Structures are given as structure tokens and as C-alpha cells.
Amino acid sequence: MSRSHEAFVRAKKRIAGGVNSPVRAFKGVGGEPIFMERGQGAYLWDLDGRRYIDFVGAWGPLILGHADPDVVRAVSEAASRGLAFGAPTELETALADEIATAMPSLEKVRFVSSGTEATMTAIRLARAVTGRDKIVKFEGGYHGHPDSLLVKAGSGALTLGVPTSPGVPAALAQHTLVARFNDLESVAALFAQHGQDIAAVIVEPVAGNMNCVLPIPGFHEGLRGLCDRYKALLIFDEVMTGFRVARGGAQALFGIRPDLTTLGKIIGGGLPVGAVGGPARLMDRLLPDGDVFQAGTNSGNPVAMSAGLATLKKLAAPGFYEALGARVRALAEGLSGAAQRQGVSFTTNHIGGMFGLFFAAGPVTRYEHVMECKVDRFRHFFHGLLAEGVYIAPSAYEAGFVSSTHMDQDIAATVAAAERVFARLPD
Ligand code: HOZ
């Protein structure tokens, strides 16, 4: 009996479902979660001492790999000065400066402790400044778990079969309008019908919670145009893409200026940090200068701010994103080549430091394409890779992540392992 199994049995007695975030429970792939003991660079070790090449990266934050020495040093130094003050520190301004330099649309930010808090705040702010109630999101789009956004959601909600969660009042859900990603007409139709009531469109600029789906050319320009025409706000949820697809996020890559941006993951360097940001004229509506309520005991925690700062400083190194993108490309092309040699219908999407794997011929540009992929094959692939010492997300609806510590030999070992698994996949 494995130590992971014993740990899971104990966890289930005290923790709902044995896990603190549902997609971790392996229900999307079958079997039981692996309990981790430590991570270093590109590798994770489980309780039973098995090593894995890790492409989950704590679901996105670990762009520098596990336990980066500079980040660990910054965290230790900050911790030795005090774990929390519940009062402002200069670290918060320093991290806000670093973000605004990389992403100029975030003139001002408000730090929170998770992506969920960031999107919840962005929606509240958008409703307050426009005086409208409705929001537009996309099918398979996931923005954490604020009530307004758990309608036809991706990530764990999709993996576990509850894209629209019980517990969300119908009176609230009726204000959430759902369009199709990469289908501008579906958005235009909602505006034509409800234009005067729509406060905001919220979108992951690269959809990363229904696997990884890139925007088609013109999609974001079209969203910007519709929002401007109807005086609604465009919210880019860059919790995943911020500092991941480029230092300036997807907004820099695609040349789009959203009204509000939400961040998380990388800006906390592995510790819990989220942020909402935008121009002063919008952000100043938040209390205490404005009237829109938002608060948090843990917000701006000095240890978390230090982890984020140490991380963002390293991402400014020349050539960082070129090298990261080259590794992701090598992985995606390597996997596609291996699948082709083994006669497996398979395709990949990738951008910057993130990627998606699909058991379908592709191209995959829409939610429907993702839903047509062969989930059974993915399950076999996942367990085959796990047995080979490669850890990918335990769901067919999550993006994968590469860090700066994944070396050529890790990519080559992963491709070789995947080819062995492709060769024995059942039809
Ligand atoms: N919703 C996260 C991935 N998109 C999963 C978080 C977790 O389980 O840790």
C-alpha cells in the first residue's frame, strides 16, 4: 500500500473530499491523488519517494520552477522580519510598480489573496462604475468561484460535471450571459439584445481552463470594439496568462488595452496573491477613496509580496520569454511527432510558457472542439505518463506549464515517455 493512499484515506476523514481544490482529487482521470513531499526546479517527489517531471507548476505560478533559491531567500528574509502586519508596507508599492512597468494598463492595483477575489472585485467594480448588472463570460471560461462566474464554467467545474454550480441563486445567474470563445457573433448577439444592461465582458485572453485554446485573429479586437460601442468594460482575466505568455501578459502580446485586468498565480511567486488593476479613474472607485467595498486581512501580506517581487524581477532578464517559449515549442512539437509516429490522432496548442494537449486531429479553437476530444484516451495517457515519472494536470480541461528550470533533457525524456505511452494506448 502506498503512503499516498494512506495519506488520502486520512485526509478524507478530515477534509471535504480529501483535497482542498476539487480537480486535485483525480476524479477527471480516475484513481487517487498523489501526495507530494517536495519540489525542486522542474521536479516533484511524492510521499513514496518517486520523482516526476512536473508540468503543473502549482497550476501556473511556478514559472521559475520549484523552490527557486532567490525566491526562497526573499521569503525567508521577509518572514524573519514578521509574517504579517495588517498594515501597509513598502513591498506592496514595489510589487505594484513592477506590475505597472510590465503592464501599463494597470495604473493602479488592489492586492488580494487569490484570483477568485480579484475577479469578484473586478465584477463588482464594473457593475458599480457602469450602473449595470449583466456580465458576459464565455462557455468553458473559468475565473475562480465567485457566484456570478460559476455559470458554464471550465476547470474543476467542468472536470467534475458541474459547470453551473448548485448554490448560485437563479436571481444572480440570470445576470450572467454566456457567449462562445472565438465566436464574436455570439457576443454581438448578446450586446444587440442586452447592450444597455451589460457592465462588462470578462475573458481569459488565452482560454486556459478548458485545456488551452488560443484566440483567433481579430477576436480580442472585436471584443474591444463591442465594449467601446456599448460602453461596457472589457476585463482581461490574466490570472493565468499574466507574466506567463509574455512579461506584459496577453494584453501586450495581442496589443489590446483592457479596462480592468485580474492577476494571480505568478505575481505571488507560489504564495497566495491576486490583484485587480486598471486606470486610476476606475480603481479610485474602490474604498477608501471611492465607495465600492473591498477588503482583506491577508491582502498585501509582506511574505507573499516578497515572493512575487523576487519572481517578477527575474522575469525581466533579457531573453527569458524567448527561452521559455522555445522549450514549450520543443515539447509541443516533440509530443506531436511522437503521436504521429504511433498513429495517434493528437494535437497541441501552445503560447509563451503554456500549452494544451488534445486527443483529436485539431485544430482546436473552440469549446466544442475541446468537448469532442477523446477523454478516455487522455485518462490512459495521464496514467501512462505518471507511471513514467511525468506529472501533467489530472484533467483534460487544464492547461500545462513549463518553467525556466525545464531543461532540454527533461523535454526529451518527456517526449520519449509519451511515445512509449502512445504506443500502448487502447483504441
Ligand atoms: N482551478 C485551478 C486550475 N485552473 C486548479 C487549482 C487547484 O486545484 O489547485
mmCIF file of N, CA and C and ligand atoms in Angstrom, residues 21 23-24 59 142 155 209 240 265 398, ligand 1:
data_model
loop_
_atom_site.group_PDB
_atom_site.id
_atom_site.type_symbol
_atom_site.label_atom_id
_atom_site.label_comp_id
_atom_site.label_asym_id
_atom_site.label_seq_id
_atom_site.Cartn_x
_atom_site.Cartn_y
_atom_site.Cartn_z
ATOM 1 N N SER A 21 -8.986 21.536 -3.245
ATOM 2 C CA SER A 21 -9.445 22.105 -4.509
ATOM 3 C C SER A 21 -9.798 20.889 -5.364
ATOM 4 N N VAL A 23 -10.252 19.639 -8.411
ATOM 5 C CA VAL A 23 -9.659 18.988 -9.582
ATOM 6 C C VAL A 23 -8.451 18.136 -9.173
ATOM 7 N N ARG A 24 -7.895 18.413 -7.993
ATOM 8 C CA ARG A 24 -6.737 17.651 -7.492
ATOM 9 C C ARG A 24 -7.077 16.213 -7.130
ATOM 10 N N TRP A 59 -0.156 24.760 -10.815
ATOM 11 C CA TRP A 59 -1.241 25.299 -11.644
ATOM 12 C C TRP A 59 -0.901 26.678 -12.203
ATOM 13 N N TYR A 142 -13.186 30.126 -17.044
ATOM 14 C CA TYR A 142 -13.181 29.951 -15.589
ATOM 15 C C TYR A 142 -12.457 31.119 -14.955
ATOM 16 N N SER A 155 -12.430 24.479 -15.959
ATOM 17 C CA SER A 155 -11.574 23.958 -14.889
ATOM 18 C C SER A 155 -12.274 22.847 -14.096
ATOM 19 N N ASN A 209 -8.633 27.181 -19.014
ATOM 20 C CA ASN A 209 -9.362 26.310 -18.095
ATOM 21 C C ASN A 209 -10.348 25.426 -18.835
ATOM 22 N N MET A 240 -3.926 33.567 -15.215
ATOM 23 C CA MET A 240 -3.053 32.527 -15.762
ATOM 24 C C MET A 240 -2.035 33.106 -16.751
ATOM 25 N N LYS A 265 -1.570 33.918 -9.475
ATOM 26 C CA LYS A 265 -0.526 32.926 -9.786
ATOM 27 C C LYS A 265 0.889 33.507 -9.763
ATOM 28 N N GLU A 398 -7.407 21.291 -18.483
ATOM 29 C CA GLU A 398 -6.477 22.236 -17.873
ATOM 30 C C GLU A 398 -5.288 22.468 -18.804
HETATM 31 N N1 HOZ B 1 -8.608 25.900 -10.889
HETATM 32 C C1 HOZ B 1 -7.241 25.550 -10.882
HETATM 33 C C2 HOZ B 1 -6.722 25.248 -12.220
HETATM 34 N N2 HOZ B 1 -7.187 26.009 -13.270
HETATM 35 C C3 HOZ B 1 -7.000 24.369 -10.020
HETATM 36 C C4 HOZ B 1 -6.476 24.782 -8.723
HETATM 37 C C5 HOZ B 1 -6.038 23.648 -7.827
HETATM 38 O O1 HOZ B 1 -6.652 22.608 -7.794
HETATM 39 O O2 HOZ B 1 -5.071 23.845 -7.142
#
